Every structure is written in structure tokens, then in C-alpha cells.
Coordinates of N, CA and C in Angstrom, one line a residue:
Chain A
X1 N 0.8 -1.2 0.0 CA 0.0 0.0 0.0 C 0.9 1.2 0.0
X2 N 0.2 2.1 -0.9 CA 1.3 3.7 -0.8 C 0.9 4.4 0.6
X3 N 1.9 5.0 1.0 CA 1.9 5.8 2.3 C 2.9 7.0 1.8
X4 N 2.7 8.0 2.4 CA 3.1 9.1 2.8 C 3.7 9.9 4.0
X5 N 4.7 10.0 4.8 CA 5.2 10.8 5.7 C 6.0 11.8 5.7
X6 N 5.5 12.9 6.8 CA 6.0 14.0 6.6 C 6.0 14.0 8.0
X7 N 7.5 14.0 8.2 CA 8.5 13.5 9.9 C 7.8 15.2 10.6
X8 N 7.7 16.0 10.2 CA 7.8 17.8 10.8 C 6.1 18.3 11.1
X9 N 5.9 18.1 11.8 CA 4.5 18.6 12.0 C 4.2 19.8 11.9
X10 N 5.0 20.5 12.6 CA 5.4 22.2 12.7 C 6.8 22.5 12.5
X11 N 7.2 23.6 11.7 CA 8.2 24.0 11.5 C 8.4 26.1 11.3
X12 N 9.1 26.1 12.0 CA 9.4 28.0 11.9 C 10.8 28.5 11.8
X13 N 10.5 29.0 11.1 CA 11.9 29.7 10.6 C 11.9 31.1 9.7
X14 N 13.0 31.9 10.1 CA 12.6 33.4 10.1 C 13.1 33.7 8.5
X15 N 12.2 34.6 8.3 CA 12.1 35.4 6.5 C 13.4 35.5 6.1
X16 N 13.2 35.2 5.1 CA 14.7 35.6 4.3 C 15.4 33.8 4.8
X17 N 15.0 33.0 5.8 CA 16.3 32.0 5.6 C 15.6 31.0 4.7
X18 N 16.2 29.4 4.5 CA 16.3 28.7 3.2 C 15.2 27.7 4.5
X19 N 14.7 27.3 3.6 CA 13.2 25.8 4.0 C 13.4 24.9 3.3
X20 N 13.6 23.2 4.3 CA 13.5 22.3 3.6 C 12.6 21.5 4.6
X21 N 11.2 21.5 3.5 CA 10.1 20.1 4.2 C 10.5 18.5 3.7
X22 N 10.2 18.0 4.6 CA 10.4 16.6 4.5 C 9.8 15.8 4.0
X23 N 9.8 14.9 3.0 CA 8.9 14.0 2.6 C 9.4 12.3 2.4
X24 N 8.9 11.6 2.8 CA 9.5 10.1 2.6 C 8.2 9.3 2.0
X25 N 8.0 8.4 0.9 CA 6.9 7.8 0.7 C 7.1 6.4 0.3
X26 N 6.1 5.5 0.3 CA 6.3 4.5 -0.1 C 5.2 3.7 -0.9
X27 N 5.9 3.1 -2.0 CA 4.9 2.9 -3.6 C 6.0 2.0 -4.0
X28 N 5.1 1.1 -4.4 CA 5.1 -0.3 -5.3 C 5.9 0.0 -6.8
X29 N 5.5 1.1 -7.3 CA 5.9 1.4 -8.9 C 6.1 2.8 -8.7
X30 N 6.4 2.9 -9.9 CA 7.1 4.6 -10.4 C 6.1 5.4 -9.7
X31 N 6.4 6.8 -8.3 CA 5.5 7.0 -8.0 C 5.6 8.1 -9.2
X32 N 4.2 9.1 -8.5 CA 4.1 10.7 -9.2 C 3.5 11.0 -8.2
X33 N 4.7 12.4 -7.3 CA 5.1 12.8 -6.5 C 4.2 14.3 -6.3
X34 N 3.7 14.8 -5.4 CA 2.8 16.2 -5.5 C 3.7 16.9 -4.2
X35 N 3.6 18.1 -4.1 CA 3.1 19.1 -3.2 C 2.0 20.0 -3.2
X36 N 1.4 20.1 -2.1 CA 0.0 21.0 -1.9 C 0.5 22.1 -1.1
X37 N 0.4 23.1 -1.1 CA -0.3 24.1 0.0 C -1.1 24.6 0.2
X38 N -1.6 24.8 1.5 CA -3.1 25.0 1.9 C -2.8 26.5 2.8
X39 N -3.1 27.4 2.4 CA -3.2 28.7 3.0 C -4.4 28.8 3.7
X40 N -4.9 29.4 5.0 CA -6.1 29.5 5.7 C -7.2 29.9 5.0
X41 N -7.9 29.6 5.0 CA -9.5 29.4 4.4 C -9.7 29.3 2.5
X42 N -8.6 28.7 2.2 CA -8.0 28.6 0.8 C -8.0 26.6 0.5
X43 N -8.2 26.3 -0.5 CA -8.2 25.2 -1.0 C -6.8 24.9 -1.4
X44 N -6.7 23.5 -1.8 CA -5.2 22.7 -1.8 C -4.5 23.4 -3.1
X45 N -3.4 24.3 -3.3 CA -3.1 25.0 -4.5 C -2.3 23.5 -5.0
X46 N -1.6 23.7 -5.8 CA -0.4 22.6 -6.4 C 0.6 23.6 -6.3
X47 N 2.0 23.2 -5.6 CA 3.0 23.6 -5.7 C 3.7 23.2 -6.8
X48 N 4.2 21.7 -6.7 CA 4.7 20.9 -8.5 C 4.7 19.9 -7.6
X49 N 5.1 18.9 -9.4 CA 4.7 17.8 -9.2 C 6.4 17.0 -9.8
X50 N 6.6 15.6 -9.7 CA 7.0 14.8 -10.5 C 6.5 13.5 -10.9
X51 N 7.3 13.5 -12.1 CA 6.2 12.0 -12.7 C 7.8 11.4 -13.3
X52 N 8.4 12.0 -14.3 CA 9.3 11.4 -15.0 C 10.6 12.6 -14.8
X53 N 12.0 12.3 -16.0 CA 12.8 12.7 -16.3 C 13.8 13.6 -15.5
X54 N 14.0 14.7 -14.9 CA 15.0 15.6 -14.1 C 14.7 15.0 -12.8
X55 N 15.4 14.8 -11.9 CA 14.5 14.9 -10.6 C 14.5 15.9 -9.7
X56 N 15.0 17.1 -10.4 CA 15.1 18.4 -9.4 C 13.7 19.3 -10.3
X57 N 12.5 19.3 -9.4 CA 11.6 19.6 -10.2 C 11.3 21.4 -9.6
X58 N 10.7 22.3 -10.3 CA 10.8 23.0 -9.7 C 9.1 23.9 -10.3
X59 N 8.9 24.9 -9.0 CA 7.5 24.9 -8.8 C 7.3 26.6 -8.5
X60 N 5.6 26.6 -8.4 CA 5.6 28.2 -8.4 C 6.0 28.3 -6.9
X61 N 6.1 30.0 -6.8 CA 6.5 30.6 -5.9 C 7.9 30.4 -5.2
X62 N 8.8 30.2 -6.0 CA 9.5 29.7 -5.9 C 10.5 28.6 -5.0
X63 N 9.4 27.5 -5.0 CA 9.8 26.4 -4.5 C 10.4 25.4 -5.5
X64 N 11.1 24.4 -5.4 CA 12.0 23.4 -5.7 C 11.4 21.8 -5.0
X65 N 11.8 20.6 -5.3 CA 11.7 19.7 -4.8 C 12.7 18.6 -5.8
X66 N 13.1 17.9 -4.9 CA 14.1 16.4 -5.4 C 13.3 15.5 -5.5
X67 N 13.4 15.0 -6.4 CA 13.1 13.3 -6.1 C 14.2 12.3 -6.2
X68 N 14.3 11.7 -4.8 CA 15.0 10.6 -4.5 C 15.0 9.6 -4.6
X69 N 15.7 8.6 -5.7 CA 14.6 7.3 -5.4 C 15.2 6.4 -4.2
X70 N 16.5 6.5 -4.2 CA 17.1 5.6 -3.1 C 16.8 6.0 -1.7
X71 N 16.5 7.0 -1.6 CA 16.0 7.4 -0.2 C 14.1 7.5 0.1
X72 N 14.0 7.1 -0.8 CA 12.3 7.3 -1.1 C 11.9 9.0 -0.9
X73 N 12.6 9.7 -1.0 CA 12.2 11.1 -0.1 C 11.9 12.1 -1.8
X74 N 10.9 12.8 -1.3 CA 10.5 14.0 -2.2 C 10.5 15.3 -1.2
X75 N 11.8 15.9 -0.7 CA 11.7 17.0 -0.1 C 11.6 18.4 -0.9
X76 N 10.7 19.3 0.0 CA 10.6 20.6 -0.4 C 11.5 21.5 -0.8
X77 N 12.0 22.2 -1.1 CA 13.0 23.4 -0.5 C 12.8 24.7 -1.3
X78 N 13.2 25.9 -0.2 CA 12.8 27.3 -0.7 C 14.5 27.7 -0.4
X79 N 14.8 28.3 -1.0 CA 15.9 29.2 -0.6 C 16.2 30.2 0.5
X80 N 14.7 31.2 0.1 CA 14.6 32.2 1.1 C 13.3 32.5 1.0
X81 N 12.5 32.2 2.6 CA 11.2 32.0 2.9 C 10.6 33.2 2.7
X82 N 9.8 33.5 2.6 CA 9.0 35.3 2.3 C 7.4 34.7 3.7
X83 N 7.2 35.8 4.3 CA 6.2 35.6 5.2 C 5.0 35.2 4.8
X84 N 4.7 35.3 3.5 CA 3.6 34.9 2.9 C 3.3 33.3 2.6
X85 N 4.5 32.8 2.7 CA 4.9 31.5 3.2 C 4.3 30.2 3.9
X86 N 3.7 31.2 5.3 CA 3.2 30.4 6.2 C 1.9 30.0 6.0
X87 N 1.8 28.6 5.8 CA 0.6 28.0 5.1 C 1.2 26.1 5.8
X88 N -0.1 25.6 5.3 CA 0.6 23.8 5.8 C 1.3 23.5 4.5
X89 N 1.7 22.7 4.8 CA 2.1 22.0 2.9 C 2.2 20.1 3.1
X90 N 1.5 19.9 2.4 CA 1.0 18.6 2.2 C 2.0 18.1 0.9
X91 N 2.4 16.8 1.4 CA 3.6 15.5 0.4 C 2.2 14.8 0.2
X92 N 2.6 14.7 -1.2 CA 1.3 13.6 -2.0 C 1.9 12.4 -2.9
X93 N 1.3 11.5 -2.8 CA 2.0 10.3 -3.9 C 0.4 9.6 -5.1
X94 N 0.6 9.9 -5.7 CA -0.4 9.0 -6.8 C -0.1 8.0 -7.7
X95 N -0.8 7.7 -7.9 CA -0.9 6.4 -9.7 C -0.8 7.1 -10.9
X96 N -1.5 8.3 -11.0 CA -1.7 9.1 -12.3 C -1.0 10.4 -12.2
X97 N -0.3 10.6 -13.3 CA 0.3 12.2 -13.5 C -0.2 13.3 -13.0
X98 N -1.9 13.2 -13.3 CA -2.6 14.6 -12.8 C -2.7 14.4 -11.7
X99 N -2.5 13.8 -11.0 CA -3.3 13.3 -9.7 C -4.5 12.8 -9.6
X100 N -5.7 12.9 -8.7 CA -6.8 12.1 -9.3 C -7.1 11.4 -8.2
X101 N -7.2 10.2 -8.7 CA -7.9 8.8 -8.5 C -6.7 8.7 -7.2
X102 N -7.3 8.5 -6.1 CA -6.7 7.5 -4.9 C -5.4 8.5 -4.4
X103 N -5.1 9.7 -4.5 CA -3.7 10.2 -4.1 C -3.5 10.2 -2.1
X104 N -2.5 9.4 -2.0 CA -2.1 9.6 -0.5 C -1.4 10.5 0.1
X105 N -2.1 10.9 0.6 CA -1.2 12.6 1.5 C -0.7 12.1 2.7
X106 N 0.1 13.1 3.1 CA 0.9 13.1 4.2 C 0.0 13.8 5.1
X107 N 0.4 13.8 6.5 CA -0.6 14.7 7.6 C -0.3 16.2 7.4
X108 N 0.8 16.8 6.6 CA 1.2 17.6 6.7 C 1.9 18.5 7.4
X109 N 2.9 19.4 7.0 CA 3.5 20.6 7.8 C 3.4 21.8 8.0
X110 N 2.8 21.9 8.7 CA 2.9 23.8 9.4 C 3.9 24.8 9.5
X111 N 3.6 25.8 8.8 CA 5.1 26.1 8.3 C 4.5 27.6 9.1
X112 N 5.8 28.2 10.2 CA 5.4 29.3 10.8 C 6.5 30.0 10.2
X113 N 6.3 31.4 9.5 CA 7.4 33.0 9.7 C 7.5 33.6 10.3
X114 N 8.6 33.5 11.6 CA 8.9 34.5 11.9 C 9.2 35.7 11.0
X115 N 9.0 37.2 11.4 CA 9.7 38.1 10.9 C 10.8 38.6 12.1
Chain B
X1 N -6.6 32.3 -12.4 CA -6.7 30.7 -12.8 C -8.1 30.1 -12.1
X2 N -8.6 29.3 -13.1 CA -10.1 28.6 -12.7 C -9.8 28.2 -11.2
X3 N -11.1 28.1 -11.0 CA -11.7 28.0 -9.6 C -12.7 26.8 -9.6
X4 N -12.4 25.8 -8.3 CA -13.8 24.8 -8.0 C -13.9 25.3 -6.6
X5 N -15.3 25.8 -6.9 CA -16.2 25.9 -6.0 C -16.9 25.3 -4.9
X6 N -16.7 25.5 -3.6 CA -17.5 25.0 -2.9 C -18.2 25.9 -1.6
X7 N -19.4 25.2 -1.5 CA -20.6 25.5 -0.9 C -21.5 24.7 0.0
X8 N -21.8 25.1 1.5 CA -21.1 26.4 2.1 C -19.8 25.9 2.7
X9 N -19.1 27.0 3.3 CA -17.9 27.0 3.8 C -18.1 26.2 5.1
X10 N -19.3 26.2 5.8 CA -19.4 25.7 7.2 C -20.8 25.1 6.9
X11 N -20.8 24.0 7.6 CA -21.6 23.6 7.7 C -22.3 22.6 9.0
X12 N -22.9 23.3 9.7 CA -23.1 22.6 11.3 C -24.9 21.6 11.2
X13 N -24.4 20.5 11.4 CA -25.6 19.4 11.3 C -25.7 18.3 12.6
X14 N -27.1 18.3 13.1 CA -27.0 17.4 14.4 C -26.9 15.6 13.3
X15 N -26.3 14.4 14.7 CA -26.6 13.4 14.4 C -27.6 13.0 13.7
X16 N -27.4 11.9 12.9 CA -28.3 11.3 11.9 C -28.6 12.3 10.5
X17 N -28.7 13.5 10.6 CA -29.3 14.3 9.9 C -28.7 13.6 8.3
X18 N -29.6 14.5 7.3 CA -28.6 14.5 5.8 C -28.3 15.4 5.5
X19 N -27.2 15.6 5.2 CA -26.5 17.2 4.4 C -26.0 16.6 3.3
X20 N -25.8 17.9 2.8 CA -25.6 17.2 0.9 C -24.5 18.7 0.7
X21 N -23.2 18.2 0.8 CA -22.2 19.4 0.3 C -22.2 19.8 -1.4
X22 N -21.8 20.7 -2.0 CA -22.1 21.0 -2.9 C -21.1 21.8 -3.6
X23 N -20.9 21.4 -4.7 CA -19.4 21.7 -5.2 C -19.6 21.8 -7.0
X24 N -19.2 22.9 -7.3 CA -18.7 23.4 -8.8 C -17.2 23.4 -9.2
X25 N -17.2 22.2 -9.7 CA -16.0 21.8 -10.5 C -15.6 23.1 -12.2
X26 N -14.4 22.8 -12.1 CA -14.2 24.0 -13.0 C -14.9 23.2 -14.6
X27 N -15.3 24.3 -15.5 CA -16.4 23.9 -16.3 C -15.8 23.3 -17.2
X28 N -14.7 22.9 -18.2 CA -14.3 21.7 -19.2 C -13.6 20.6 -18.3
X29 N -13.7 20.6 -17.0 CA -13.3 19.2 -16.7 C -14.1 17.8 -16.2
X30 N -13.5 17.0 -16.4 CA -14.5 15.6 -16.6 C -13.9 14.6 -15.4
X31 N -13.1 14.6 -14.9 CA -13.0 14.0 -13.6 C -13.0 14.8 -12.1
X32 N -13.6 14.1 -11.5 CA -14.5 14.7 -10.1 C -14.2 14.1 -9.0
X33 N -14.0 14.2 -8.1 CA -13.0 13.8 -6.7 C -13.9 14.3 -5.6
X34 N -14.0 14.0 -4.7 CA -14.1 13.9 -3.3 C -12.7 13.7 -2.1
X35 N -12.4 14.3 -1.5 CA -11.3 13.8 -0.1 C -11.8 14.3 0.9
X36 N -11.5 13.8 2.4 CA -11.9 14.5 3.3 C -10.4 14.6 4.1
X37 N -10.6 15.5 5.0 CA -9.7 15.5 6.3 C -10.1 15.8 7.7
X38 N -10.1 14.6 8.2 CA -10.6 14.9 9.9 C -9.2 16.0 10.4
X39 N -9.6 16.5 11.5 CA -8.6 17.2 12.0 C -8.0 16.7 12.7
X40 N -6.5 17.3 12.0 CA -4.9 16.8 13.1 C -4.6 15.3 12.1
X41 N -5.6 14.9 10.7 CA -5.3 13.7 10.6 C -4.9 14.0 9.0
X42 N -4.7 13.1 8.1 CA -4.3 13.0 6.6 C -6.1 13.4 5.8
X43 N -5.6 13.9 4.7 CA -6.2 14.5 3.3 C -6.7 12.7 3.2
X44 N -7.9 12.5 3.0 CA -8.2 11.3 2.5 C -9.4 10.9 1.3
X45 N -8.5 10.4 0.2 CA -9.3 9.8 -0.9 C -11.4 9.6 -0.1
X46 N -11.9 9.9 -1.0 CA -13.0 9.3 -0.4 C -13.8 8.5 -2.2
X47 N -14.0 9.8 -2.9 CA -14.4 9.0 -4.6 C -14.3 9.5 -5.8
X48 N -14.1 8.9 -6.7 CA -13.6 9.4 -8.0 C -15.2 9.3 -8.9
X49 N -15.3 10.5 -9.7 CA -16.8 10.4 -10.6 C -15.9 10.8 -11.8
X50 N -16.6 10.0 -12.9 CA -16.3 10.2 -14.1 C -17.6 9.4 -15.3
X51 N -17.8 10.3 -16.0 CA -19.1 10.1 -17.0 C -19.7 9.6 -16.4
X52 N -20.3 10.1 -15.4 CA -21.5 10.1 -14.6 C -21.7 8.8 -13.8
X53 N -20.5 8.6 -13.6 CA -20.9 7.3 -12.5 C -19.4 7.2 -11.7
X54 N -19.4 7.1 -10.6 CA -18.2 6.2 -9.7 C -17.3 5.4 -10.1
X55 N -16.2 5.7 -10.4 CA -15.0 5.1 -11.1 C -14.3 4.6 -9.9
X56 N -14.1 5.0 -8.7 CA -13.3 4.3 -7.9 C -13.6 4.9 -6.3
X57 N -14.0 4.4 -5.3 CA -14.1 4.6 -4.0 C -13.5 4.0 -3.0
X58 N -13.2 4.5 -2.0 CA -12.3 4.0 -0.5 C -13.4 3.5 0.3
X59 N -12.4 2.6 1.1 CA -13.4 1.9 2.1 C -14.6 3.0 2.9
X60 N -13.6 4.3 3.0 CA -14.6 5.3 4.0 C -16.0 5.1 3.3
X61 N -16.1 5.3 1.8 CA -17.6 6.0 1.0 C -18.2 4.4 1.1
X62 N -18.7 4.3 2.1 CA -19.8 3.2 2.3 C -21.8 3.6 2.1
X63 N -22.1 3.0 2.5 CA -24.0 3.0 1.8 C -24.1 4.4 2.4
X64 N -24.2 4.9 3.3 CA -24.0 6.9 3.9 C -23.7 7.4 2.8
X65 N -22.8 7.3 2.0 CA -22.3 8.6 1.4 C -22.6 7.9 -0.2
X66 N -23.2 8.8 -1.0 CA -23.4 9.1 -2.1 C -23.2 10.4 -3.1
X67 N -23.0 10.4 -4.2 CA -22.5 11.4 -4.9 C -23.4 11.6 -6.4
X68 N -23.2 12.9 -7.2 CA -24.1 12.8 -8.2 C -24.1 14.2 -8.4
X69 N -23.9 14.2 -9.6 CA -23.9 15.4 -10.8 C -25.3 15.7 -11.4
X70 N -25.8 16.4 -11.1 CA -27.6 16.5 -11.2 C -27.9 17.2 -12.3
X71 N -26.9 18.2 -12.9 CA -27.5 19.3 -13.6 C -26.2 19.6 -14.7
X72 N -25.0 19.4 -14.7 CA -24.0 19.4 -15.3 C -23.1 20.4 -15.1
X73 N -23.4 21.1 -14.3 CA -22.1 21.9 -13.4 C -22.0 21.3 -11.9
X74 N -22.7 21.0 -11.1 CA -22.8 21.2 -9.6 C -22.2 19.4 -9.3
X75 N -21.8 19.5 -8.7 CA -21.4 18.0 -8.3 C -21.2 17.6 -6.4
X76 N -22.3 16.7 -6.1 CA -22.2 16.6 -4.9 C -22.0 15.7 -4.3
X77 N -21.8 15.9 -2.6 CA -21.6 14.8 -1.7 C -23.0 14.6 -0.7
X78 N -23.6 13.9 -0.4 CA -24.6 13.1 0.3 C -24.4 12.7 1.2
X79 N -24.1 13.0 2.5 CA -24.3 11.8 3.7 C -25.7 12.0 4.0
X80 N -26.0 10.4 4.4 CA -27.5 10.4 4.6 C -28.0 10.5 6.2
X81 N -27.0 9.9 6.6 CA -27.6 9.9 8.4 C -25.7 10.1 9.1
X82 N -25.9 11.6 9.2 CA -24.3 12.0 10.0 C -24.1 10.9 10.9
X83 N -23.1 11.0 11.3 CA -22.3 10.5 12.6 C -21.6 11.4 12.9
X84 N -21.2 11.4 14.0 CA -20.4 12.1 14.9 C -19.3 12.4 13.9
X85 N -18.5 11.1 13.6 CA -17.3 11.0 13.4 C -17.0 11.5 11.5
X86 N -18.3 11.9 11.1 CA -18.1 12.4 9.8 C -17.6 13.9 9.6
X87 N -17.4 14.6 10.9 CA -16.9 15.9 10.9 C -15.8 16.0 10.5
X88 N -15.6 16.5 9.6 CA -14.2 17.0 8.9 C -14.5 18.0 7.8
X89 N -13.0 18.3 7.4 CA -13.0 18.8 6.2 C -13.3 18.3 5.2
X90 N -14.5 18.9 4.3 CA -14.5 18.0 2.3 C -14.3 18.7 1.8
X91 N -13.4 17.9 0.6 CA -12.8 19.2 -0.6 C -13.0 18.2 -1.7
X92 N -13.4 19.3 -2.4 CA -14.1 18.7 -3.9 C -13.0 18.6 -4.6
X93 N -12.6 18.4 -5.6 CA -11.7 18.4 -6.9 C -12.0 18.1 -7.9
X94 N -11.5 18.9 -9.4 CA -11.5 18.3 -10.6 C -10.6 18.6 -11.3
X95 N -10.2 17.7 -12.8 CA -9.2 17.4 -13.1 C -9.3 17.8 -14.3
X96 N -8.2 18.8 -15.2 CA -8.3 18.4 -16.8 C -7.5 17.2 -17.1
X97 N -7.4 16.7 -18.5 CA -6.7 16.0 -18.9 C -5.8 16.9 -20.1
X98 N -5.5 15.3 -20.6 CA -4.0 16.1 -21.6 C -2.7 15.8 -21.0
X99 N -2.1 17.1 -21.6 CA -1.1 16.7 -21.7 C -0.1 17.5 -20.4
X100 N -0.9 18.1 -19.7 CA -0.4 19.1 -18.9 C -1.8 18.8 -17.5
X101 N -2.0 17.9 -17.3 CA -2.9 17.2 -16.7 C -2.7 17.8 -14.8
X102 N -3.7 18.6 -14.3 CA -3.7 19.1 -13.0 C -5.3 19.2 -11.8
X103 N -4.7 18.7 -10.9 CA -6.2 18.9 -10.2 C -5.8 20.1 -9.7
X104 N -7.2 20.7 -9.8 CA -7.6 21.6 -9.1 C -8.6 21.1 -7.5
X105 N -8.5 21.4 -6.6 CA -9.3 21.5 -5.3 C -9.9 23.1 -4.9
X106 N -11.1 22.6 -4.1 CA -11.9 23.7 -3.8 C -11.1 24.0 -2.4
X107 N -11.8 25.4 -2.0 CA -11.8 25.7 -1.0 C -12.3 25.1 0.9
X108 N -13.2 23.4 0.5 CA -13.6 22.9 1.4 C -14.8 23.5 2.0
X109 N -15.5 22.2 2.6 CA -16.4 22.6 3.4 C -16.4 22.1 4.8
X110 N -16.4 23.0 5.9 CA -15.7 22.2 7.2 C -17.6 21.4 7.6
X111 N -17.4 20.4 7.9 CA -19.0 20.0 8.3 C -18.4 19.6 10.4
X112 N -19.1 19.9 10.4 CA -19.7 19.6 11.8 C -20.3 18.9 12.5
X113 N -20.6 17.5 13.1 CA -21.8 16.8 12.9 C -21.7 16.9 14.7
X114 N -23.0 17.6 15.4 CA -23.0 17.9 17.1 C -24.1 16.4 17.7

């Protein structure tokens, strides 16, 4: 069965420094790897995704993510956080490229900015 | 960028009752989703609609929960007799296809069941 974990439940860290969320999943076959963030009273945006080819995939707002296969890990990373930032962000794993049908999330991370 | 809709934002319902959440998927897409999230817990699959019928459901969407596209925008969720434990977050979704293939999710409806 696919599973999703995201080790960081809460995480804070002040504007302007560099963010790395955690993601470890586990899938039977090629996964296709998501990030969500969910801003307060706002629905799941799509950060990016991977399916195939580079595995430094990179997303709006200027977020980034690896895909690891030896480590199973699809972590986040920002360079330099902007306060606008602070939102959860959900690790997703699916069957299908768009996502869709059956995708397993993570419980997600809370991401606080200090300024 | 398109928007899927959902309606209402809150929704407070005693035991047993039926609520029926209600959700506008963005208008050229053809696959339709359901997930819930209890609180403090995981985003979770609940069902997949496509050409007008149930393509794939999780153990959660048992005889309670039903779904159905009535009119060809609106697409909804059905619990027929709450439980306690149905309170969470629902978030609709829909999907284009192609070649550039993305779900979009609503804004949720937090339900409440007292």
C-alpha cells in the first residue's frame, strides 16, 4: 500500500532564511510525487509535481523539490522564505500524473514565519 | 486561474441528519473527486466520478455517502444519516486531462456533525 510521511509537523523559521520540508513515501511502482499548500481558508493549490525525467523539479512561488529514489524522499525546498509562506504543505504520492484517483497525503506541515 | 467551488464553507448538522455538500468543479473538466480531512489527521481519498458514474471509491464512501452530478455543473456529496465522526474537512476536486494534466481543489467545506 502507498503511504506518505512528513517527519515535521510544525516547522518556523525566520524570512529571508532557506526551508527544507520533509517528505519520505512509499509505492510499489514509479511514483508521481505532489506538493499541496493549503493557505487558511484557501483550498489545496499545487505547488509541483513529478512523474518522470530531471528529478530536481521545480514549482511556483518559488519552490523546488528532489526526487530521491534511493531514499524514497520527495523533499521541499525554498531558498529564502517570504512571510507569505506560512501555510501547511502537504507530500502527496499517486498512480496518475494529474493526480486524481486515490492520491495519499501526508498529515502535513505547518510552516510558521517569523519576521 | 479557474476556480472549483465550494458550498457552504461551514456547515453545522446534528446526528443522523442529511447534508448534501455542494461543489462546482471548473467547467471543461471531466473528472471529479471527493477527499476528506478529519482534524490533526491525513487528506483522504473518499471518490472518484467520471461520465456520470463512480470510477473508484475507499473503504470510507460506504452506503452513507453518495455522490451525483444533477444538472452538469454542480457535483455533490450526500451523507444520509451523519455521525459524529463524519466531521471534517471535504474538498471537492477536478481534473483536466491532456497533456499538462492538473487537479484543481476547492476551498472545502468544514461540516460539523453535534
Amino acid at each position: 500500500a502507498q503511504s506518505v510521511t512528513q517527519p515535521d509537523i510544525h516547522i518556523t523559521v525566520s524570512e529571508g532564511a532557506s526551508l527544507e520540508l520533509r517528505c519520505n513515501y512509499s509505492y510499489g511502482a514509479t511514483p508521481y510525487l505532489f506538493w499541496y499548500v493549503q493557505s487558511p481558508g484557501q483550498g489545496l493549490q499545487l505547488l509541483l509535481k513529478y512523474f518522470s525525467g530531471d528529478t530536481l523539479v521545480q514549482g511556483i512561488k518559488g519552490f523546488e523539490a528532489e526526487f530521491k529514489r534511493s531514499q524514497s524522499s520527495f523533499n521541499l525546498r525554498k531558498p529564502s522564505v517570504h512571510w507569505s509562506d506560512a501555510a501547511e504543505y502537504f507530500c502527496a504520492v499517486g498512480a496518475h500524473p494529474g493526480g486524481g484517483n486515490k492520491l495519499t497525503f501526508g498529515t502535513g506541515t505547518q510552516l510558521k514565519v517569523e519576521l | 486561474e479557474p476556480e472549483v467551488t465550494q458550498t457552504p464553507s461551514h456547515q453545522v448538522t446534528q446526528m443522523g441528519q442529511e447534508v448534501i455538500l455542494r461543489c462546482v468543479p471548473i467547467s471543461n473538466h471531466l473528472y471529479f473527486y471527493w477527499y476528506r480531512q478529519i482534524l490533526g489527521q491525513k487528506v483522504e481519498f473518499l471518490v472518484s466520478f467520471y461520465n456520470n458514474e463512480i470510477s473508484e471509491k475507499s473503504e470510507i464512501f460506504d452506503d452513507q455517502f453518495s455522490v451525483e452530478r444533477p444538472d452538469g455543473s454542480n457535483f455533490t456529496l450526500k451523507i444520509r444519516s451523519t455521525k459524529l465522526e463524519d466531521s471534517a474537512m471535504y474538498f471537492c476536486a477536478s481534473r483536466t486531462t491532456g497533456s499538462n494534466e492538473k487537479l484543481f481543489f476547492g476551498s472545502g467545506t468544514q461540516l460539523s456533525v453535534l
